[in-house]
Each structure stands twice: as C-alpha cells, then as structure tokens.
CSV table of C-alpha atoms in Angstrom, one decimal:
chain,number,residue,atom,x,y,z
A,667,MET,CA,-103.3,-66.5,125.4
A,668,SER,CA,-100.8,-64.8,123.1
A,669,HIS,CA,-98.3,-64.7,126.0
A,670,ARG,CA,-98.5,-68.5,126.4
A,671,ARG,CA,-98.2,-69.0,122.7
A,672,ASP,CA,-95.0,-66.9,122.7
A,673,VAL,CA,-93.6,-68.9,125.6
A,674,ARG,CA,-94.3,-72.1,123.8
A,675,ARG,CA,-92.6,-70.8,120.6
A,676,SER,CA,-89.5,-69.7,122.6
A,677,GLY,CA,-89.4,-73.0,124.4
A,678,GLY,CA,-89.6,-74.9,121.1
A,679,HIS,CA,-86.7,-72.9,119.7
A,680,ARG,CA,-84.6,-73.7,122.8
A,681,HIS,CA,-85.5,-77.3,122.4
A,682,GLN,CA,-84.5,-77.4,118.7
A,683,HIS,CA,-81.2,-75.6,119.6
A,684,ALA,CA,-80.5,-78.2,122.3
A,685,GLN,CA,-81.0,-81.0,119.8
A,686,VAL,CA,-78.4,-79.5,117.5
A,687,VAL,CA,-75.7,-79.3,120.2
A,688,ASN,CA,-76.5,-82.6,121.9
A,689,GLY,CA,-74.5,-85.7,121.4
A,690,ALA,CA,-71.1,-86.0,119.7
A,691,ALA,CA,-71.6,-82.7,117.8
A,692,ARG,CA,-70.9,-80.9,121.1
A,693,PHE,CA,-67.3,-82.2,121.2
A,694,ARG,CA,-66.6,-82.2,117.4
A,695,LYS,CA,-64.1,-79.7,116.1
A,696,PRO,CA,-65.3,-77.5,113.3
A,697,TRP,CA,-62.5,-78.7,111.0
A,698,VAL,CA,-63.3,-82.5,111.4
A,699,PRO,CA,-65.9,-82.7,108.5
A,700,TYR,CA,-63.3,-81.1,106.2
A,701,LEU,CA,-60.8,-83.8,107.3
A,702,TRP,CA,-63.3,-86.5,106.4
A,703,VAL,CA,-63.7,-85.0,102.9
A,704,GLY,CA,-60.1,-83.9,102.5
A,705,ILE,CA,-58.4,-87.3,102.8
A,706,PRO,CA,-60.5,-89.0,100.1
A,707,LEU,CA,-60.1,-85.9,98.0
A,708,LEU,CA,-56.3,-86.1,98.2
A,709,PHE,CA,-56.5,-89.7,97.0
A,710,VAL,CA,-58.7,-88.7,94.0
A,711,ILE,CA,-56.3,-85.9,93.2
A,712,TYR,CA,-53.2,-88.0,93.4
A,713,PHE,CA,-54.5,-91.1,91.7
A,714,TYR,CA,-56.9,-89.6,89.1
A,715,VAL,CA,-56.5,-85.8,88.6
A,716,TYR,CA,-52.7,-85.7,88.6
A,717,PRO,CA,-52.2,-88.6,86.2
A,718,PHE,CA,-54.7,-87.1,83.8
A,719,LEU,CA,-53.0,-83.7,83.9
A,720,ASN,CA,-49.6,-85.3,83.6
A,721,THR,CA,-50.8,-87.3,80.6
A,722,LEU,CA,-52.1,-84.2,79.0
A,723,ARG,CA,-48.7,-82.5,79.6
A,724,LEU,CA,-46.8,-85.5,78.2
A,725,SER,CA,-48.9,-85.4,75.0
A,726,PHE,CA,-47.1,-82.1,74.1
A,727,THR,CA,-43.6,-83.4,74.7
A,728,ASP,CA,-41.2,-85.8,73.0
A,729,THR,CA,-40.8,-88.0,76.2
A,730,THR,CA,-39.7,-91.6,75.5
A,731,PRO,CA,-40.9,-94.7,77.5
A,732,LEU,CA,-37.6,-94.6,79.4
A,733,GLY,CA,-38.1,-91.0,80.5
A,734,GLU,CA,-35.7,-89.3,78.0
A,735,GLY,CA,-36.5,-86.2,76.1
A,736,GLY,CA,-39.4,-84.2,77.6
A,737,ASN,CA,-39.0,-81.2,75.3
A,738,TRP,CA,-42.1,-79.3,74.3
A,739,VAL,CA,-43.1,-80.2,70.7
A,740,GLY,CA,-46.6,-78.7,70.6
A,741,ILE,CA,-49.2,-80.6,68.6
A,742,ASP,CA,-46.6,-82.7,66.7
A,743,ASN,CA,-47.6,-85.9,68.5
A,744,TYR,CA,-51.2,-85.4,67.6
A,745,ALA,CA,-50.3,-84.7,64.0
A,746,THR,CA,-48.2,-87.9,64.0
A,747,ILE,CA,-50.9,-90.2,65.3
A,748,PHE,CA,-53.6,-88.6,63.1
A,749,GLY,CA,-51.5,-89.5,60.1
A,750,ASP,CA,-51.0,-93.1,61.2
A,751,SER,CA,-53.3,-95.6,59.5
A,752,VAL,CA,-52.8,-98.0,62.4
A,753,PHE,CA,-54.2,-95.5,64.8
A,754,TRP,CA,-57.3,-95.0,62.8
A,755,ASN,CA,-57.7,-98.8,62.4
A,756,ALA,CA,-57.7,-99.0,66.2
A,757,VAL,CA,-60.2,-96.2,66.5
A,758,LEU,CA,-62.5,-98.0,64.0
A,759,ASN,CA,-62.2,-101.3,65.9
A,760,SER,CA,-63.1,-99.6,69.2
A,761,ILE,CA,-66.1,-97.8,67.8
A,762,VAL,CA,-67.4,-101.0,66.1
A,763,TYR,CA,-66.9,-102.8,69.4
A,764,ALA,CA,-69.0,-100.2,71.2
A,765,ILE,CA,-71.7,-100.2,68.5
A,766,ILE,CA,-72.0,-104.0,68.7
A,767,VAL,CA,-71.9,-104.4,72.5
A,768,VAL,CA,-73.7,-101.3,74.0
A,769,PRO,CA,-77.2,-102.0,72.6
A,770,PHE,CA,-77.1,-105.6,73.7
A,771,MET,CA,-75.5,-104.8,77.1
A,772,THR,CA,-78.3,-102.3,77.7
A,773,MET,CA,-81.3,-104.5,76.8
A,774,LEU,CA,-80.3,-108.1,77.5
A,775,PRO,CA,-79.7,-107.6,81.2
A,776,LEU,CA,-83.1,-106.0,81.5
A,777,LEU,CA,-84.8,-108.9,79.7
A,778,LEU,CA,-82.9,-111.3,81.9
A,779,GLY,CA,-83.9,-109.3,85.0
A,780,VAL,CA,-87.6,-109.4,84.0
A,781,LEU,CA,-87.3,-113.2,83.7
A,782,VAL,CA,-85.7,-113.9,87.1
A,783,LYS,CA,-87.5,-111.2,89.2
A,784,GLU,CA,-90.4,-113.4,90.1
A,785,HIS,CA,-90.3,-115.1,93.5
A,786,CYS,CA,-91.0,-118.6,92.4
A,787,PRO,CA,-89.4,-121.7,94.0
A,788,GLY,CA,-85.8,-122.2,93.1
A,789,ILE,CA,-85.3,-118.8,91.4
A,790,GLY,CA,-82.4,-118.0,93.8
A,791,ILE,CA,-80.4,-120.9,92.2
A,792,PHE,CA,-81.0,-119.5,88.7
A,793,ARG,CA,-80.0,-116.0,89.8
A,794,THR,CA,-76.8,-117.4,91.3
A,795,LEU,CA,-76.0,-119.4,88.1
A,796,PHE,CA,-76.7,-116.4,85.9
A,797,TYR,CA,-74.4,-114.2,88.1
A,798,LEU,CA,-71.4,-116.6,88.1
A,799,PRO,CA,-69.8,-115.1,85.0
A,800,ALA,CA,-69.7,-111.7,86.6
A,801,ILE,CA,-67.6,-112.9,89.6
A,802,SER,CA,-65.3,-115.1,87.5
A,803,SER,CA,-61.9,-113.7,86.4
A,804,LEU,CA,-62.0,-112.1,83.0
A,805,VAL,CA,-58.6,-113.6,82.2
A,806,VAL,CA,-59.8,-117.1,83.0
A,807,ILE,CA,-62.9,-116.5,81.0
A,808,ALA,CA,-61.0,-115.2,77.9
A,809,LEU,CA,-58.5,-118.1,78.1
A,810,ALA,CA,-61.3,-120.7,78.3
A,811,TRP,CA,-63.2,-119.2,75.4
A,812,SER,CA,-59.9,-119.0,73.4
A,813,ALA,CA,-59.6,-122.8,73.8
A,814,ILE,CA,-63.2,-123.2,72.8
A,815,LEU,CA,-63.0,-121.0,69.7
A,816,LYS,CA,-59.6,-122.0,68.2
A,817,ASP,CA,-59.5,-123.8,64.9
A,818,ASN,CA,-59.5,-127.3,66.5
A,819,GLY,CA,-61.7,-126.2,69.5
A,820,LEU,CA,-65.1,-127.3,70.6
A,821,VAL,CA,-67.1,-125.0,68.4
A,822,ASN,CA,-65.2,-125.6,65.1
A,823,ASN,CA,-65.1,-129.3,65.7
A,824,PHE,CA,-68.8,-129.4,66.2
A,825,LEU,CA,-69.5,-127.3,63.1
A,826,VAL,CA,-67.2,-129.2,60.8
A,827,GLY,CA,-68.2,-132.6,62.2
A,828,SER,CA,-71.9,-131.9,61.7
A,829,GLY,CA,-71.2,-130.8,58.1
A,830,LEU,CA,-72.5,-127.2,58.6
A,831,ILE,CA,-69.1,-125.8,57.4
A,832,ASP,CA,-66.3,-127.2,55.3
A,833,SER,CA,-63.4,-125.4,57.1
A,834,PRO,CA,-62.9,-123.9,60.6
A,835,VAL,CA,-64.2,-120.4,61.2
A,836,PRO,CA,-61.3,-118.1,62.0
A,837,PHE,CA,-62.8,-116.9,65.3
A,838,LEU,CA,-59.3,-115.9,66.6
A,839,THR,CA,-57.5,-114.9,63.4
A,840,GLY,CA,-60.0,-113.1,61.2
A,841,ARG,CA,-60.2,-109.4,61.9
A,842,TRP,CA,-63.9,-109.0,62.4
A,843,TRP,CA,-64.4,-112.6,63.7
A,844,LEU,CA,-61.9,-111.8,66.5
A,845,ILE,CA,-63.7,-108.6,67.4
A,846,ILE,CA,-67.1,-110.4,67.4
A,847,SER,CA,-65.7,-113.2,69.5
A,848,SER,CA,-64.4,-110.6,72.0
A,849,CYS,CA,-67.8,-108.9,72.0
A,850,LEU,CA,-69.5,-112.1,72.9
A,851,ILE,CA,-67.1,-112.6,75.9
A,852,THR,CA,-67.8,-109.0,77.1
A,853,LEU,CA,-71.5,-109.6,76.9
A,854,TRP,CA,-71.3,-113.0,78.6
A,855,SER,CA,-69.3,-111.7,81.5
A,856,GLY,CA,-71.1,-108.3,81.8
A,857,ILE,CA,-74.8,-109.1,81.4
A,858,PRO,CA,-75.1,-110.7,84.9
A,859,TYR,CA,-73.5,-107.7,86.6
A,860,TYR,CA,-76.0,-105.2,85.0
A,861,MET,CA,-78.8,-107.6,85.6
A,862,LEU,CA,-78.5,-107.0,89.4
A,863,MET,CA,-78.8,-103.2,88.7
A,864,TYR,CA,-82.0,-103.8,86.7
A,865,LEU,CA,-83.4,-106.1,89.4
A,866,ALA,CA,-83.0,-103.3,92.0
A,867,ALA,CA,-84.8,-100.9,89.7
A,868,LEU,CA,-87.6,-103.4,88.8
A,869,ALA,CA,-88.3,-104.0,92.5
A,870,ASN,CA,-89.1,-100.3,92.9
A,871,ILE,CA,-91.7,-100.2,90.1
A,872,ASP,CA,-95.2,-99.9,91.6
A,873,LYS,CA,-97.1,-103.1,90.9
A,874,SER,CA,-100.3,-101.1,90.6
A,875,LEU,CA,-99.0,-99.7,87.3
A,876,TYR,CA,-98.9,-103.3,85.9
A,877,GLU,CA,-102.4,-103.9,87.3
A,878,ALA,CA,-103.7,-100.7,85.6
A,879,ALA,CA,-102.1,-101.7,82.3
A,880,ALA,CA,-103.7,-105.1,82.5
A,881,ILE,CA,-107.1,-103.5,83.2
A,882,ASP,CA,-106.6,-101.4,80.0
A,883,GLY,CA,-106.0,-104.6,78.1
A,884,ALA,CA,-102.2,-104.4,77.8
A,885,GLY,CA,-100.4,-107.7,77.4
A,886,ALA,CA,-96.9,-108.6,78.6
A,887,VAL,CA,-95.2,-107.0,75.6
A,888,ARG,CA,-97.1,-103.7,75.9
A,889,SER,CA,-96.6,-103.6,79.6
A,890,PHE,CA,-92.9,-104.0,79.1
A,891,PHE,CA,-92.7,-101.0,76.8
A,892,THR,CA,-95.2,-98.8,78.7
A,893,VAL,CA,-94.4,-99.6,82.3
A,894,THR,CA,-91.1,-101.5,82.7
A,895,ILE,CA,-88.9,-99.4,80.4
A,896,PRO,CA,-90.1,-96.0,81.7
A,897,GLY,CA,-89.6,-97.4,85.3
A,898,VAL,CA,-85.9,-98.3,84.7
A,899,LYS,CA,-85.0,-95.5,82.2
A,900,ILE,CA,-82.5,-94.0,84.6
A,901,ILE,CA,-80.7,-97.3,85.1
A,902,MET,CA,-80.8,-97.9,81.3
A,903,GLY,CA,-78.9,-94.6,80.9
A,904,LEU,CA,-76.4,-95.5,83.5
A,905,VAL,CA,-75.8,-99.0,82.0
A,906,SER,CA,-75.5,-97.5,78.5
A,907,THR,CA,-72.9,-95.0,79.8
A,908,LEU,CA,-70.8,-97.5,81.8
A,909,SER,CA,-70.8,-100.1,78.9
A,910,THR,CA,-69.8,-97.4,76.4
A,911,ILE,CA,-66.8,-96.4,78.6
A,912,GLY,CA,-65.9,-100.1,79.0
A,913,CYS,CA,-66.1,-100.9,75.3
A,914,LEU,CA,-64.1,-97.9,74.1
A,915,LYS,CA,-61.3,-98.9,76.5
A,916,ILE,CA,-61.5,-102.6,75.9
A,917,PHE,CA,-58.3,-104.5,76.2
A,918,THR,CA,-58.3,-107.8,78.0
A,919,GLU,CA,-60.6,-109.8,75.7
A,920,VAL,CA,-58.9,-108.9,72.4
A,921,GLN,CA,-55.4,-109.1,74.0
A,922,LEU,CA,-55.9,-112.7,75.3
A,923,LEU,CA,-57.9,-114.1,72.4
A,924,SER,CA,-55.3,-112.8,69.9
A,925,ASN,CA,-52.4,-114.0,72.2
A,926,GLY,CA,-51.2,-110.4,72.5
A,927,THR,CA,-50.9,-109.8,68.7
A,928,GLY,CA,-54.2,-108.0,68.1
A,929,GLY,CA,-55.0,-110.5,65.3
A,930,VAL,CA,-53.1,-111.1,62.1
A,931,GLY,CA,-51.0,-107.9,61.4
A,932,GLY,CA,-52.6,-106.3,64.4
A,933,ARG,CA,-55.7,-105.5,62.4
A,934,SER,CA,-58.0,-106.2,65.4
A,935,SER,CA,-56.1,-104.0,67.8
A,936,THR,CA,-58.2,-101.5,69.9
A,937,MET,CA,-57.3,-98.1,71.1
A,938,THR,CA,-55.9,-99.3,74.4
A,939,MET,CA,-53.7,-101.8,72.7
A,940,TYR,CA,-52.4,-99.1,70.4
A,941,ILE,CA,-51.7,-96.8,73.3
A,942,ARG,CA,-49.8,-99.7,75.0
A,943,ASP,CA,-47.8,-100.5,71.9
A,944,ILE,CA,-46.9,-97.0,70.9
A,945,GLY,CA,-46.4,-95.5,74.4
A,946,LEU,CA,-44.5,-98.2,76.3
A,947,ASP,CA,-42.3,-100.0,73.8
A,948,PRO,CA,-38.7,-99.2,74.9
A,949,SER,CA,-37.3,-99.7,71.4
A,950,TYR,CA,-39.4,-97.5,69.1
A,951,GLY,CA,-42.2,-96.2,71.3
A,952,SER,CA,-43.0,-92.6,72.2
A,953,LEU,CA,-44.6,-91.8,75.5
A,954,GLY,CA,-45.7,-88.5,74.0
A,955,GLU,CA,-47.6,-90.1,71.1
A,956,GLY,CA,-49.1,-92.7,73.5
A,957,SER,CA,-50.3,-89.8,75.8
A,958,ALA,CA,-51.8,-88.0,72.8
A,959,SER,CA,-53.6,-91.2,71.9
A,960,ALA,CA,-54.9,-91.5,75.5
A,961,VAL,CA,-56.1,-87.9,75.4
A,962,PHE,CA,-57.9,-88.6,72.1
A,963,LEU,CA,-59.5,-91.7,73.6
A,964,PHE,CA,-60.7,-89.6,76.6
A,965,VAL,CA,-62.2,-86.9,74.3
A,966,MET,CA,-63.9,-89.6,72.1
A,967,THR,CA,-65.4,-91.3,75.1
A,968,VAL,CA,-66.8,-88.0,76.5
A,969,GLY,CA,-68.2,-87.2,73.1
A,970,PHE,CA,-70.0,-90.6,72.9
A,971,ILE,CA,-71.4,-90.1,76.4
A,972,VAL,CA,-72.6,-86.5,75.6
A,973,ILE,CA,-74.2,-87.7,72.3
A,974,GLY,CA,-76.0,-90.5,74.2
A,975,GLN,CA,-77.3,-88.1,76.8
A,976,ILE,CA,-78.6,-85.7,74.1
A,977,LEU,CA,-80.4,-88.5,72.3
A,978,ASP,CA,-81.8,-89.8,75.6
A,979,ARG,CA,-83.1,-86.3,76.5
A,980,ARG,CA,-84.7,-85.9,73.1
A,981,SER,CA,-86.4,-89.3,73.3
A,982,GLY,CA,-87.8,-88.3,76.8
A,983,GLU,CA,-89.2,-85.1,75.4
A,984,GLU,CA,-91.0,-86.9,72.6
C-alpha cells in the first residue's frame, strides 16, 4: 500500500513538472521576462526619473532659460525664492486651492455614485450626462466658464438683473473670487471621473451588510456612514491623494480664467504659474530658481500626502 502511495506521489510530481515546461514556456528564453520589464522601465527612467534628477541638479546652478550659466551656486536659488513674497503668495494660493477642493472632491463623487448606482430605468442616460464634463476638454470648459463668469456674463447679468446685487461680482478679477471660480471648474470637471471609481467600489460592497444594518434599525444615513464609507475607504484615500496632487499643481483653470495674468497683479497665481514665469521667461527668468521652486512643490506635495496617510491611519485605528 505504501509502495503504491509513493508511486502516486512521484507520478504527481512528474505531472506537475510537465505542466511547468509545457506550452510556450518551453521555447521562451530566460531573459525574455526581463526584456518585457526592461523596456517600460527605460521609458520611466528617461521620461520621469532623469527629468526629476536633472531638475534637482539645476536647482543648485545659475542656469538661465536659454541654457547659459550652469555654475554651481549651492542653496542660493532656494534662499532667493524663500525671500520672494510672490513665491509665498503662490504657495498660499495653491494650499488654499487644495483645502477647498480636496474635501469636496472626496465626498461629492461618492454621494453622486450612491445616487446613480441603482439599476432603475433610464439610469444609464443620467450616468452618461453626469460623466460628460470628465471627457470634455478642460481648456474648452475653462473658456466657456470664463464667458459665463465675466462682468457682463450670464451669472452677473442674472444677479444684477434680479436685483440680488448692485454691481457685478469680480469672479475673474478678485483674488479669492478667481481662485474660488477655478475651484468650481475643477470640481465640475473632476467629480464625474472619480464617481466611476466609487461606482466600482460600491458594486463590491456585500448587500447583506445593508440588509443587516436595516434589520438593526439603521436608516439610509446611518447605513451610509457604517456600511458605505468603510466599504469604499481605500478608494477614498486614493481619490484624496490624487486630488491633492492635482490641486497643488493646478495651472489650466487659473491660467485661462485670468487670461494668463494670474489675476490683478498676479495675486491669484499658483505654484505652477510661478514656476513657469520665473523659470522660462527669457528676459529675467532663472531656470535654477524655477527648478528650486519645482523641487519645493514636490516636497510640499509629498508632505501633504504623508500627513493625509497618517491621519487616515489614525482614524482607522480609532
């Protein structure tokens, strides 16, 4: 009996070994998998790693936008931008932008996803309509909203004509009004994209959890906080991280709404607009200072993400 069992075991091992070498694996060279990984890795190194390291190097030189200079100046560029009030104004605008947008961008797509997840007649049409802003060109969206929000645009004409206000609201000229208007465009175009991510997460929540919550007497609101939010917590963290990165490097909305000026006196300029102005202007710009600003933006973004991860971990422990 034991002899037969040993024969079966050895036969099983031979069968497993045969499965490993069968098929295309028998003719594949050992170095082929490394080739599959190596080619994409070269693209990542060339288009992402090298530009980052080169930017870090340039931040310690006096290189100009036209490529002149290139001498090592140490931390002089960092000292220069840290002493520039325009730089700190741009930092403040970017941080305020993120503070306004990220909470709404994290929660509103979830609420919208909860509303449209039901398989009722015609819901596909509503999902398509809700998603249209996400597939529209951001440039076209910003230009359209610029026409709507200008002093003699649709919104101000309605507010003044209805007697709600006496003079037009400076949506495109006031410092904070311009930032708020840009935030609304970011939300309007970004919420549908993140809604799809939440819809995928909502579909994976076990319906029995909602049934159990209903048996315990939980209503819609309580079920949302006790079942829905825990079920999509990972996606919430991802959305929060992606929206934070997008807000800190915001450019298009403010650039187009302000017609490239960053508002009156550039008071609404963001970090990316400052980097563009200081790093690429051929007359008075400094590629070294622009690179130092870009490195600071990178460090600030990583800092915000780390802080968010720490807060999320602590809330999970509680």
